[in-house]
mmCIF file of N, CA and C in Angstrom:
data_model
loop_
_atom_site.group_PDB
_atom_site.id
_atom_site.type_symbol
_atom_site.label_atom_id
_atom_site.label_comp_id
_atom_site.label_asym_id
_atom_site.label_seq_id
_atom_site.Cartn_x
_atom_site.Cartn_y
_atom_site.Cartn_z
ATOM 1 N N MET A 175 46.836 -8.580 -20.393
ATOM 2 C CA MET A 175 46.657 -9.538 -21.458
ATOM 3 C C MET A 175 47.507 -9.087 -22.634
ATOM 4 N N SER A 176 48.235 -10.005 -23.221
ATOM 5 C CA SER A 176 49.111 -9.641 -24.324
ATOM 6 C C SER A 176 48.560 -10.173 -25.636
ATOM 7 N N PHE A 177 48.869 -9.475 -26.716
ATOM 8 C CA PHE A 177 48.520 -9.961 -28.032
ATOM 9 C C PHE A 177 49.640 -10.897 -28.466
ATOM 10 N N LEU A 178 49.289 -12.129 -28.799
ATOM 11 C CA LEU A 178 50.300 -13.150 -29.045
ATOM 12 C C LEU A 178 50.912 -13.060 -30.438
ATOM 13 N N GLY A 179 50.168 -12.584 -31.409
ATOM 14 C CA GLY A 179 50.710 -12.391 -32.753
ATOM 15 C C GLY A 179 51.361 -13.624 -33.324
ATOM 16 N N LEU A 180 50.684 -14.749 -33.263
ATOM 17 C CA LEU A 180 51.304 -16.014 -33.619
ATOM 18 C C LEU A 180 51.340 -16.292 -35.116
ATOM 19 N N GLY A 181 50.485 -15.668 -35.894
ATOM 20 C CA GLY A 181 50.454 -15.951 -37.320
ATOM 21 C C GLY A 181 50.147 -17.411 -37.594
ATOM 22 N N LYS A 182 49.290 -17.978 -36.799
ATOM 23 C CA LYS A 182 49.021 -19.404 -36.886
ATOM 24 C C LYS A 182 47.987 -19.715 -37.957
ATOM 25 N N SER A 183 48.027 -20.927 -38.479
ATOM 26 C CA SER A 183 47.001 -21.368 -39.418
ATOM 27 C C SER A 183 46.269 -22.589 -38.882
ATOM 28 N N VAL A 184 46.731 -23.110 -37.744
ATOM 29 C CA VAL A 184 46.092 -24.257 -37.088
ATOM 30 C C VAL A 184 45.987 -23.944 -35.604
ATOM 31 N N ILE A 185 44.828 -24.214 -35.045
ATOM 32 C CA ILE A 185 44.679 -24.132 -33.596
ATOM 33 C C ILE A 185 44.285 -25.512 -33.102
ATOM 34 N N GLN A 186 45.044 -26.010 -32.135
ATOM 35 C CA GLN A 186 44.756 -27.313 -31.548
ATOM 36 C C GLN A 186 43.908 -27.105 -30.302
ATOM 37 N N ILE A 187 42.897 -27.949 -30.155
ATOM 38 C CA ILE A 187 41.971 -27.802 -29.040
ATOM 39 C C ILE A 187 41.601 -29.188 -28.526
ATOM 40 N N SER A 188 41.579 -29.335 -27.211
ATOM 41 C CA SER A 188 41.239 -30.643 -26.648
ATOM 42 C C SER A 188 39.781 -30.961 -26.945
ATOM 43 N N LYS A 189 39.479 -32.240 -27.097
ATOM 44 C CA LYS A 189 38.115 -32.664 -27.416
ATOM 45 C C LYS A 189 37.137 -32.212 -26.346
ATOM 46 N N SER A 190 37.533 -32.290 -25.084
ATOM 47 C CA SER A 190 36.613 -31.894 -24.013
ATOM 48 C C SER A 190 36.271 -30.404 -24.098
ATOM 49 N N VAL A 191 37.240 -29.571 -24.436
ATOM 50 C CA VAL A 191 36.977 -28.136 -24.577
ATOM 51 C C VAL A 191 36.106 -27.883 -25.806
ATOM 52 N N TYR A 192 36.401 -28.552 -26.899
ATOM 53 C CA TYR A 192 35.594 -28.395 -28.109
ATOM 54 C C TYR A 192 34.141 -28.768 -27.823
ATOM 55 N N ASP A 193 33.945 -29.905 -27.160
ATOM 56 C CA ASP A 193 32.585 -30.337 -26.809
ATOM 57 C C ASP A 193 31.906 -29.317 -25.899
ATOM 58 N N GLU A 194 32.650 -28.750 -24.976
ATOM 59 C CA GLU A 194 32.090 -27.757 -24.048
ATOM 60 C C GLU A 194 31.607 -26.508 -24.785
ATOM 61 N N ILE A 195 32.394 -26.001 -25.726
ATOM 62 C CA ILE A 195 31.959 -24.782 -26.410
ATOM 63 C C ILE A 195 30.774 -25.060 -27.338
ATOM 64 N N ILE A 196 30.728 -26.248 -27.925
ATOM 65 C CA ILE A 196 29.573 -26.627 -28.756
ATOM 66 C C ILE A 196 28.322 -26.695 -27.884
ATOM 67 N N ASN A 197 28.429 -27.334 -26.721
ATOM 68 C CA ASN A 197 27.284 -27.422 -25.805
ATOM 69 C C ASN A 197 26.847 -26.042 -25.328
ATOM 70 N N HIS A 198 27.797 -25.176 -25.047
ATOM 71 C CA HIS A 198 27.469 -23.813 -24.619
ATOM 72 C C HIS A 198 26.651 -23.099 -25.704
ATOM 73 N N ALA A 199 27.068 -23.260 -26.950
ATOM 74 C CA ALA A 199 26.348 -22.622 -28.059
ATOM 75 C C ALA A 199 24.917 -23.144 -28.172
ATOM 76 N N LYS A 200 24.749 -24.454 -28.008
ATOM 77 C CA LYS A 200 23.399 -25.038 -28.067
ATOM 78 C C LYS A 200 22.535 -24.542 -26.912
ATOM 79 N N GLU A 201 23.114 -24.486 -25.721
ATOM 80 C CA GLU A 201 22.363 -24.043 -24.535
ATOM 81 C C GLU A 201 21.924 -22.584 -24.648
ATOM 82 N N ALA A 202 22.755 -21.752 -25.242
ATOM 83 C CA ALA A 202 22.455 -20.321 -25.332
ATOM 84 C C ALA A 202 21.429 -19.997 -26.421
ATOM 85 N N TYR A 203 21.271 -20.890 -27.378
ATOM 86 C CA TYR A 203 20.358 -20.651 -28.493
ATOM 87 C C TYR A 203 18.985 -20.258 -27.974
ATOM 88 N N PRO A 204 18.326 -19.246 -28.502
ATOM 89 C CA PRO A 204 18.578 -18.518 -29.753
ATOM 90 C C PRO A 204 19.479 -17.286 -29.593
ATOM 91 N N ASN A 205 20.115 -17.137 -28.446
ATOM 92 C CA ASN A 205 21.049 -16.023 -28.243
ATOM 93 C C ASN A 205 22.477 -16.450 -28.545
ATOM 94 N N GLU A 206 23.341 -15.480 -28.699
ATOM 95 C CA GLU A 206 24.763 -15.768 -28.883
ATOM 96 C C GLU A 206 25.391 -16.087 -27.534
ATOM 97 N N CYS A 207 26.238 -17.109 -27.529
ATOM 98 C CA CYS A 207 27.058 -17.377 -26.351
ATOM 99 C C CYS A 207 28.433 -16.783 -26.624
ATOM 100 N N CYS A 208 29.250 -16.694 -25.587
ATOM 101 C CA CYS A 208 30.618 -16.238 -25.782
ATOM 102 C C CYS A 208 31.490 -16.792 -24.665
ATOM 103 N N GLY A 209 32.776 -16.870 -24.950
ATOM 104 C CA GLY A 209 33.704 -17.363 -23.957
ATOM 105 C C GLY A 209 35.143 -17.132 -24.375
ATOM 106 N N VAL A 210 36.036 -17.547 -23.502
ATOM 107 C CA VAL A 210 37.464 -17.292 -23.667
ATOM 108 C C VAL A 210 38.198 -18.626 -23.761
ATOM 109 N N LEU A 211 39.142 -18.713 -24.685
ATOM 110 C CA LEU A 211 39.958 -19.907 -24.895
ATOM 111 C C LEU A 211 41.322 -19.687 -24.250
ATOM 112 N N VAL A 212 41.749 -20.648 -23.439
ATOM 113 C CA VAL A 212 42.994 -20.524 -22.680
ATOM 114 C C VAL A 212 43.895 -21.711 -22.999
ATOM 115 N N GLY A 213 45.183 -21.453 -23.171
ATOM 116 C CA GLY A 213 46.110 -22.539 -23.462
ATOM 117 C C GLY A 213 47.545 -22.060 -23.478
ATOM 118 N N THR A 214 48.353 -22.759 -24.269
ATOM 119 C CA THR A 214 49.785 -22.455 -24.349
ATOM 120 C C THR A 214 50.202 -22.295 -25.802
ATOM 121 N N THR A 215 51.363 -21.678 -25.986
ATOM 122 C CA THR A 215 51.887 -21.464 -27.336
ATOM 123 C C THR A 215 53.161 -22.262 -27.598
ATOM 124 N N TYR A 216 53.524 -23.152 -26.695
ATOM 125 C CA TYR A 216 54.748 -23.934 -26.885
ATOM 126 C C TYR A 216 54.628 -24.760 -28.150
ATOM 127 N N HIS A 217 55.541 -24.582 -29.091
ATOM 128 C CA HIS A 217 55.629 -25.299 -30.361
ATOM 129 C C HIS A 217 54.441 -25.033 -31.277
ATOM 130 N N ALA A 218 53.227 -25.071 -30.750
ATOM 131 C CA ALA A 218 52.018 -24.817 -31.545
ATOM 132 C C ALA A 218 50.919 -24.382 -30.583
ATOM 133 N N PRO A 219 50.026 -23.515 -31.036
ATOM 134 C CA PRO A 219 48.938 -23.069 -30.159
ATOM 135 C C PRO A 219 48.027 -24.229 -29.769
ATOM 136 N N LYS A 220 47.845 -24.420 -28.468
ATOM 137 C CA LYS A 220 46.973 -25.484 -27.959
ATOM 138 C C LYS A 220 46.037 -24.906 -26.914
ATOM 139 N N VAL A 221 44.750 -25.188 -27.082
ATOM 140 C CA VAL A 221 43.736 -24.725 -26.139
ATOM 141 C C VAL A 221 43.402 -25.871 -25.197
ATOM 142 N N PHE A 222 43.557 -25.620 -23.896
ATOM 143 C CA PHE A 222 43.287 -26.632 -22.886
ATOM 144 C C PHE A 222 42.074 -26.320 -22.027
ATOM 145 N N GLU A 223 41.626 -25.076 -22.038
ATOM 146 C CA GLU A 223 40.478 -24.688 -21.213
ATOM 147 C C GLU A 223 39.612 -23.693 -21.966
ATOM 148 N N SER A 224 38.332 -23.737 -21.652
ATOM 149 C CA SER A 224 37.435 -22.667 -22.092
ATOM 150 C C SER A 224 36.764 -22.109 -20.850
ATOM 151 N N HIS A 225 36.514 -20.838 -20.874
ATOM 152 C CA HIS A 225 35.828 -20.172 -19.767
ATOM 153 C C HIS A 225 34.593 -19.496 -20.341
ATOM 154 N N ARG A 226 33.427 -19.947 -19.904
ATOM 155 C CA ARG A 226 32.196 -19.306 -20.346
ATOM 156 C C ARG A 226 32.188 -17.875 -19.845
ATOM 157 N N ALA A 227 31.722 -16.990 -20.684
ATOM 158 C CA ALA A 227 31.585 -15.588 -20.297
ATOM 159 C C ALA A 227 30.119 -15.197 -20.439
ATOM 160 N N THR A 228 29.725 -14.235 -19.653
ATOM 161 C CA THR A 228 28.376 -13.701 -19.757
ATOM 162 C C THR A 228 28.311 -12.790 -20.974
ATOM 163 N N ASN A 229 27.283 -12.975 -21.795
ATOM 164 C CA ASN A 229 27.089 -12.066 -22.916
ATOM 165 C C ASN A 229 26.532 -10.765 -22.354
ATOM 166 N N ALA A 230 27.385 -9.761 -22.283
ATOM 167 C CA ALA A 230 27.019 -8.482 -21.672
ATOM 168 C C ALA A 230 26.250 -7.566 -22.624
ATOM 169 N N ASN A 231 25.990 -8.023 -23.836
ATOM 170 C CA ASN A 231 25.218 -7.224 -24.784
ATOM 171 C C ASN A 231 23.740 -7.559 -24.603
ATOM 172 N N ASN A 232 23.127 -6.977 -23.599
ATOM 173 C CA ASN A 232 21.739 -7.288 -23.266
ATOM 174 C C ASN A 232 20.754 -6.840 -24.338
ATOM 175 N N ASP A 233 21.065 -5.780 -25.050
ATOM 176 C CA ASP A 233 20.137 -5.246 -26.042
ATOM 177 C C ASP A 233 20.049 -6.092 -27.309
ATOM 178 N N ARG A 234 21.167 -6.735 -27.681
ATOM 179 C CA ARG A 234 21.184 -7.493 -28.937
ATOM 180 C C ARG A 234 21.830 -8.857 -28.750
ATOM 181 N N ALA A 235 21.516 -9.541 -27.676
ATOM 182 C CA ALA A 235 22.127 -10.842 -27.383
ATOM 183 C C ALA A 235 21.828 -11.880 -28.455
ATOM 184 N N HIS A 236 20.802 -11.660 -29.247
ATOM 185 C CA HIS A 236 20.459 -12.610 -30.303
ATOM 186 C C HIS A 236 21.421 -12.532 -31.491
ATOM 187 N N ASP A 237 22.127 -11.401 -31.656
ATOM 188 C CA ASP A 237 23.028 -11.302 -32.802
ATOM 189 C C ASP A 237 24.327 -10.527 -32.523
ATOM 190 N N ARG A 238 24.625 -10.282 -31.255
ATOM 191 C CA ARG A 238 25.879 -9.627 -30.871
ATOM 192 C C ARG A 238 26.338 -10.186 -29.529
ATOM 193 N N TYR A 239 27.627 -10.109 -29.301
ATOM 194 C CA TYR A 239 28.129 -10.484 -27.977
ATOM 195 C C TYR A 239 29.137 -9.450 -27.520
ATOM 196 N N MET A 240 29.313 -9.407 -26.223
ATOM 197 C CA MET A 240 30.323 -8.544 -25.627
ATOM 198 C C MET A 240 30.754 -9.194 -24.311
ATOM 199 N N ILE A 241 32.044 -9.356 -24.133
ATOM 200 C CA ILE A 241 32.581 -9.888 -22.885
ATOM 201 C C ILE A 241 32.989 -8.698 -22.020
ATOM 202 N N ASP A 242 32.485 -8.674 -20.809
ATOM 203 C CA ASP A 242 32.808 -7.594 -19.877
ATOM 204 C C ASP A 242 34.320 -7.576 -19.645
ATOM 205 N N PRO A 243 34.977 -6.430 -19.798
ATOM 206 C CA PRO A 243 36.427 -6.356 -19.604
ATOM 207 C C PRO A 243 36.889 -6.847 -18.228
ATOM 208 N N LYS A 244 36.104 -6.620 -17.188
ATOM 209 C CA LYS A 244 36.481 -7.103 -15.854
ATOM 210 C C LYS A 244 36.493 -8.625 -15.818
ATOM 211 N N GLU A 245 35.503 -9.243 -16.462
ATOM 212 C CA GLU A 245 35.449 -10.703 -16.521
ATOM 213 C C GLU A 245 36.632 -11.240 -17.324
ATOM 214 N N LEU A 246 36.945 -10.598 -18.434
ATOM 215 C CA LEU A 246 38.076 -11.011 -19.255
ATOM 216 C C LEU A 246 39.388 -10.872 -18.491
ATOM 217 N N ASN A 247 39.570 -9.783 -17.778
ATOM 218 C CA ASN A 247 40.795 -9.596 -16.991
ATOM 219 C C ASN A 247 40.941 -10.656 -15.908
ATOM 220 N N LEU A 248 39.838 -11.045 -15.284
ATOM 221 C CA LEU A 248 39.882 -12.095 -14.270
ATOM 222 C C LEU A 248 40.294 -13.426 -14.892
ATOM 223 N N ILE A 249 39.711 -13.767 -16.043
ATOM 224 C CA ILE A 249 40.070 -15.012 -16.732
ATOM 225 C C ILE A 249 41.540 -14.987 -17.122
ATOM 226 N N ASP A 250 42.018 -13.852 -17.625
ATOM 227 C CA ASP A 250 43.422 -13.713 -18.001
ATOM 228 C C ASP A 250 44.332 -13.917 -16.794
ATOM 229 N N LYS A 251 43.959 -13.344 -15.667
ATOM 230 C CA LYS A 251 44.751 -13.475 -14.443
ATOM 231 C C LYS A 251 44.814 -14.944 -13.995
ATOM 232 N N ILE A 252 43.685 -15.633 -14.040
ATOM 233 C CA ILE A 252 43.633 -17.057 -13.677
ATOM 234 C C ILE A 252 44.524 -17.863 -14.616
ATOM 235 N N ALA A 253 44.430 -17.598 -15.920
ATOM 236 C CA ALA A 253 45.241 -18.321 -16.903
ATOM 237 C C ALA A 253 46.727 -18.148 -16.613
ATOM 238 N N ARG A 254 47.134 -16.945 -16.341
ATOM 239 C CA ARG A 254 48.556 -16.668 -16.095
ATOM 240 C C ARG A 254 49.071 -17.362 -14.836
ATOM 241 N N THR A 255 48.228 -17.474 -13.804
ATOM 242 C CA THR A 255 48.665 -18.186 -12.595
ATOM 243 C C THR A 255 48.859 -19.669 -12.876
ATOM 244 N N GLN A 256 48.232 -20.166 -13.947
ATOM 245 C CA GLN A 256 48.370 -21.572 -14.337
ATOM 246 C C GLN A 256 49.415 -21.765 -15.434
ATOM 247 N N GLY A 257 50.151 -20.708 -15.763
ATOM 248 C CA GLY A 257 51.177 -20.800 -16.799
ATOM 249 C C GLY A 257 50.613 -20.822 -18.209
ATOM 250 N N MET A 258 49.412 -20.303 -18.382
ATOM 251 C CA MET A 258 48.779 -20.284 -19.699
ATOM 252 C C MET A 258 48.436 -18.848 -20.085
ATOM 253 N N ASP A 259 47.939 -18.699 -21.300
ATOM 254 C CA ASP A 259 47.554 -17.393 -21.830
ATOM 255 C C ASP A 259 46.163 -17.471 -22.439
ATOM 256 N N VAL A 260 45.550 -16.306 -22.619
ATOM 257 C CA VAL A 260 44.329 -16.236 -23.416
ATOM 258 C C VAL A 260 44.756 -16.443 -24.866
ATOM 259 N N MET A 261 44.195 -17.475 -25.494
ATOM 260 C CA MET A 261 44.539 -17.824 -26.875
ATOM 261 C C MET A 261 43.544 -17.246 -27.874
ATOM 262 N N GLY A 262 42.337 -16.995 -27.381
ATOM 263 C CA GLY A 262 41.310 -16.490 -28.280
ATOM 264 C C GLY A 262 39.953 -16.498 -27.618
ATOM 265 N N PHE A 263 38.957 -16.457 -28.464
ATOM 266 C CA PHE A 263 37.583 -16.308 -27.996
ATOM 267 C C PHE A 263 36.677 -17.184 -28.845
ATOM 268 N N TYR A 264 35.507 -17.477 -28.307
ATOM 269 C CA TYR A 264 34.510 -18.174 -29.113
ATOM 270 C C TYR A 264 33.171 -17.503 -28.905
ATOM 271 N N HIS A 265 32.340 -17.620 -29.911
ATOM 272 C CA HIS A 265 30.959 -17.164 -29.791
ATOM 273 C C HIS A 265 30.121 -17.881 -30.840
ATOM 274 N N SER A 266 28.825 -17.830 -30.648
ATOM 275 C CA SER A 266 27.938 -18.517 -31.578
ATOM 276 C C SER A 266 27.238 -17.535 -32.500
ATOM 277 N N HIS A 267 26.806 -18.079 -33.630
ATOM 278 C CA HIS A 267 25.973 -17.359 -34.589
ATOM 279 C C HIS A 267 24.676 -18.150 -34.729
ATOM 280 N N PRO A 268 23.650 -17.817 -33.952
ATOM 281 C CA PRO A 268 22.377 -18.533 -34.056
ATOM 282 C C PRO A 268 21.736 -18.331 -35.435
ATOM 283 N N ASP A 269 21.480 -19.456 -36.095
ATOM 284 C CA ASP A 269 20.831 -19.464 -37.412
ATOM 285 C C ASP A 269 21.571 -18.622 -38.452
ATOM 286 N N HIS A 270 22.882 -18.530 -38.310
ATOM 287 C CA HIS A 270 23.739 -17.843 -39.281
ATOM 288 C C HIS A 270 25.020 -18.656 -39.468
ATOM 289 N N PRO A 271 25.736 -18.438 -40.566
ATOM 290 C CA PRO A 271 26.945 -19.223 -40.851
ATOM 291 C C PRO A 271 28.065 -19.001 -39.831
ATOM 292 N N ASP A 272 28.993 -19.939 -39.820
ATOM 293 C CA ASP A 272 30.155 -19.869 -38.926
ATOM 294 C C ASP A 272 31.280 -19.035 -39.550
ATOM 295 N N LYS A 273 30.892 -17.918 -40.131
ATOM 296 C CA LYS A 273 31.832 -16.978 -40.741
ATOM 297 C C LYS A 273 31.751 -15.653 -39.989
ATOM 298 N N PRO A 274 32.861 -14.921 -39.919
ATOM 299 C CA PRO A 274 32.851 -13.650 -39.191
ATOM 300 C C PRO A 274 31.930 -12.614 -39.844
ATOM 301 N N SER A 275 31.264 -11.874 -39.008
ATOM 302 C CA SER A 275 30.435 -10.763 -39.470
ATOM 303 C C SER A 275 31.297 -9.501 -39.536
ATOM 304 N N ALA A 276 30.736 -8.447 -40.084
ATOM 305 C CA ALA A 276 31.449 -7.165 -40.109
ATOM 306 C C ALA A 276 31.748 -6.693 -38.685
ATOM 307 N N THR A 277 30.818 -6.941 -37.765
ATOM 308 C CA THR A 277 31.033 -6.565 -36.362
ATOM 309 C C THR A 277 32.161 -7.391 -35.752
ATOM 310 N N ASP A 278 32.201 -8.690 -36.077
ATOM 311 C CA ASP A 278 33.294 -9.537 -35.584
ATOM 312 C C ASP A 278 34.640 -8.968 -36.029
ATOM 313 N N ARG A 279 34.724 -8.547 -37.284
ATOM 314 C CA ARG A 279 35.983 -8.010 -37.799
ATOM 315 C C ARG A 279 36.342 -6.689 -37.118
ATOM 316 N N GLU A 280 35.341 -5.882 -36.880
ATOM 317 C CA GLU A 280 35.572 -4.587 -36.240
ATOM 318 C C GLU A 280 36.213 -4.746 -34.859
ATOM 319 N N TRP A 281 35.815 -5.780 -34.119
ATOM 320 C CA TRP A 281 36.292 -5.984 -32.752
ATOM 321 C C TRP A 281 37.520 -6.889 -32.657
ATOM 322 N N ALA A 282 37.875 -7.571 -33.743
ATOM 323 C CA ALA A 282 38.974 -8.546 -33.698
ATOM 324 C C ALA A 282 40.326 -7.873 -33.486
ATOM 325 N N GLN A 283 41.194 -8.581 -32.779
ATOM 326 C CA GLN A 283 42.560 -8.129 -32.528
ATOM 327 C C GLN A 283 43.537 -9.161 -33.094
ATOM 328 N N PRO A 284 44.666 -8.722 -33.639
ATOM 329 C CA PRO A 284 45.650 -9.664 -34.168
ATOM 330 C C PRO A 284 46.173 -10.606 -33.084
ATOM 331 N N GLY A 285 46.502 -11.823 -33.504
ATOM 332 C CA GLY A 285 47.152 -12.777 -32.613
ATOM 333 C C GLY A 285 46.224 -13.699 -31.860
ATOM 334 N N TYR A 286 44.928 -13.499 -31.980
ATOM 335 C CA TYR A 286 43.970 -14.353 -31.282
ATOM 336 C C TYR A 286 43.190 -15.198 -32.274
ATOM 337 N N SER A 287 42.737 -16.338 -31.815
ATOM 338 C CA SER A 287 41.832 -17.178 -32.598
ATOM 339 C C SER A 287 40.404 -16.845 -32.208
ATOM 340 N N TYR A 288 39.536 -16.876 -33.195
ATOM 341 C CA TYR A 288 38.113 -16.596 -32.984
ATOM 342 C C TYR A 288 37.324 -17.774 -33.531
ATOM 343 N N ILE A 289 36.851 -18.635 -32.634
ATOM 344 C CA ILE A 289 36.032 -19.769 -33.061
ATOM 345 C C ILE A 289 34.582 -19.313 -33.094
ATOM 346 N N ILE A 290 33.958 -19.516 -34.243
ATOM 347 C CA ILE A 290 32.550 -19.157 -34.424
ATOM 348 C C ILE A 290 31.767 -20.445 -34.625
ATOM 349 N N ILE A 291 30.736 -20.615 -33.800
ATOM 350 C CA ILE A 291 29.898 -21.811 -33.848
ATOM 351 C C ILE A 291 28.552 -21.421 -34.437
ATOM 352 N N SER A 292 28.211 -22.028 -35.569
ATOM 353 C CA SER A 292 26.892 -21.822 -36.158
ATOM 354 C C SER A 292 25.938 -22.827 -35.519
ATOM 355 N N VAL A 293 24.805 -22.329 -35.036
ATOM 356 C CA VAL A 293 23.786 -23.198 -34.441
ATOM 357 C C VAL A 293 22.492 -22.967 -35.216
ATOM 358 N N ALA A 294 22.050 -23.994 -35.922
ATOM 359 C CA ALA A 294 20.821 -23.892 -36.713
ATOM 360 C C ALA A 294 19.699 -24.623 -35.990
ATOM 361 N N GLY A 295 18.640 -23.905 -35.710
ATOM 362 C CA GLY A 295 17.490 -24.519 -35.063
ATOM 363 C C GLY A 295 17.767 -25.039 -33.666
ATOM 364 N N GLY A 296 18.845 -24.597 -33.066
ATOM 365 C CA GLY A 296 19.173 -25.010 -31.712
ATOM 366 C C GLY A 296 19.876 -26.340 -31.596
ATOM 367 N N LYS A 297 20.160 -27.007 -32.734
ATOM 368 C CA LYS A 297 20.786 -28.327 -32.617
ATOM 369 C C LYS A 297 21.865 -28.621 -33.647
ATOM 370 N N ASP A 298 21.689 -28.231 -34.896
ATOM 371 C CA ASP A 298 22.704 -28.511 -35.909
ATOM 372 C C ASP A 298 23.819 -27.484 -35.784
ATOM 373 N N VAL A 299 25.046 -27.972 -35.609
ATOM 374 C CA VAL A 299 26.160 -27.052 -35.378
ATOM 375 C C VAL A 299 27.328 -27.309 -36.325
ATOM 376 N N SER A 300 28.063 -26.253 -36.574
ATOM 377 C CA SER A 300 29.354 -26.346 -37.246
ATOM 378 C C SER A 300 30.228 -25.260 -36.633
ATOM 379 N N ALA A 301 31.526 -25.459 -36.680
ATOM 380 C CA ALA A 301 32.435 -24.484 -36.071
ATOM 381 C C ALA A 301 33.662 -24.300 -36.948
ATOM 382 N N ARG A 302 34.095 -23.055 -37.039
ATOM 383 C CA ARG A 302 35.315 -22.718 -37.764
ATOM 384 C C ARG A 302 36.072 -21.673 -36.957
ATOM 385 N N SER A 303 37.378 -21.649 -37.147
ATOM 386 C CA SER A 303 38.216 -20.686 -36.436
ATOM 387 C C SER A 303 38.815 -19.699 -37.432
ATOM 388 N N TRP A 304 38.967 -18.473 -36.947
ATOM 389 C CA TRP A 304 39.449 -17.383 -37.786
ATOM 390 C C TRP A 304 40.476 -16.555 -37.021
ATOM 391 N N GLY A 305 41.340 -15.877 -37.744
ATOM 392 C CA GLY A 305 42.304 -14.975 -37.124
ATOM 393 C C GLY A 305 42.692 -13.880 -38.092
ATOM 394 N N ILE A 306 43.289 -12.825 -37.564
ATOM 395 C CA ILE A 306 43.825 -11.756 -38.410
ATOM 396 C C ILE A 306 45.295 -11.553 -38.060
ATOM 397 N N GLU A 307 46.078 -11.189 -39.068
ATOM 398 C CA GLU A 307 47.515 -11.007 -38.861
ATOM 399 C C GLU A 307 47.868 -9.607 -38.381
ATOM 400 N N ASP A 308 47.115 -8.622 -38.830
ATOM 401 C CA ASP A 308 47.339 -7.260 -38.353
ATOM 402 C C ASP A 308 46.005 -6.522 -38.363
ATOM 403 N N GLU A 309 45.999 -5.340 -37.825
ATOM 404 C CA GLU A 309 44.736 -4.622 -37.632
ATOM 405 C C GLU A 309 44.032 -4.246 -38.925
ATOM 406 N N ASN A 310 44.735 -4.270 -40.049
ATOM 407 C CA ASN A 310 44.122 -3.924 -41.331
ATOM 408 C C ASN A 310 43.787 -5.143 -42.182
ATOM 409 N N ALA A 311 44.110 -6.324 -41.701
ATOM 410 C CA ALA A 311 43.929 -7.546 -42.486
ATOM 411 C C ALA A 311 42.501 -8.074 -42.404
ATOM 412 N N SER A 312 42.165 -8.874 -43.399
ATOM 413 C CA SER A 312 40.896 -9.600 -43.381
ATOM 414 C C SER A 312 41.087 -10.875 -42.576
ATOM 415 N N PHE A 313 39.984 -11.450 -42.133
ATOM 416 C CA PHE A 313 40.056 -12.727 -41.436
ATOM 417 C C PHE A 313 40.592 -13.801 -42.371
ATOM 418 N N LYS A 314 41.383 -14.705 -41.816
ATOM 419 C CA LYS A 314 41.827 -15.911 -42.520
ATOM 420 C C LYS A 314 41.392 -17.098 -41.684
ATOM 421 N N GLU A 315 40.931 -18.129 -42.370
ATOM 422 C CA GLU A 315 40.483 -19.309 -41.639
ATOM 423 C C GLU A 315 41.679 -20.077 -41.083
ATOM 424 N N GLU A 316 41.514 -20.581 -39.869
ATOM 425 C CA GLU A 316 42.502 -21.440 -39.216
ATOM 426 C C GLU A 316 41.887 -22.829 -39.098
ATOM 427 N N LYS A 317 42.677 -23.827 -39.335
ATOM 428 C CA LYS A 317 42.190 -25.195 -39.169
ATOM 429 C C LYS A 317 42.045 -25.484 -37.675
ATOM 430 N N ILE A 318 40.945 -26.138 -37.304
ATOM 431 C CA ILE A 318 40.764 -26.604 -35.924
ATOM 432 C C ILE A 318 41.190 -28.064 -35.883
ATOM 433 N N LYS A 319 42.180 -28.359 -35.067
ATOM 434 C CA LYS A 319 42.653 -29.733 -34.902
ATOM 435 C C LYS A 319 42.277 -30.191 -33.504
ATOM 436 N N ILE A 320 41.422 -31.218 -33.423
ATOM 437 C CA ILE A 320 40.998 -31.764 -32.134
ATOM 438 C C ILE A 320 42.089 -32.707 -31.634
ATOM 439 N N ILE A 321 42.558 -32.472 -30.391
ATOM 440 C CA ILE A 321 43.624 -33.314 -29.827
ATOM 441 C C ILE A 321 43.121 -34.044 -28.590
#
């Protein structure tokens, strides 16, 4: 898996994928869901697929997530056979804002988009995307454009 380092401020995502990640967040409530965003970087970052991942953080699934590296490598391999790349990740924040936590920042890598879905009471949702330019940078919000 490569770090794309796109320096993007907009991430385009298909409506069907956006709806899928929102539904995943609602279904996982009151725990955090997580998954991988797959797409292309031609002209502009576009997400065409999402892959649900198992939240491997069994001890704190209500407020932390972890994607098993083996699962991530498999998703990356599948994406590459389809001519796509891992573009980023998504996860939910049950009953918390759609802003990155200190833990989110600690684990973030440059070049990827991180969509955070806030789920309040299991039904009210909002989503925002974030990215970092380098390992010492703070998160910057990226616009989500539904295509």
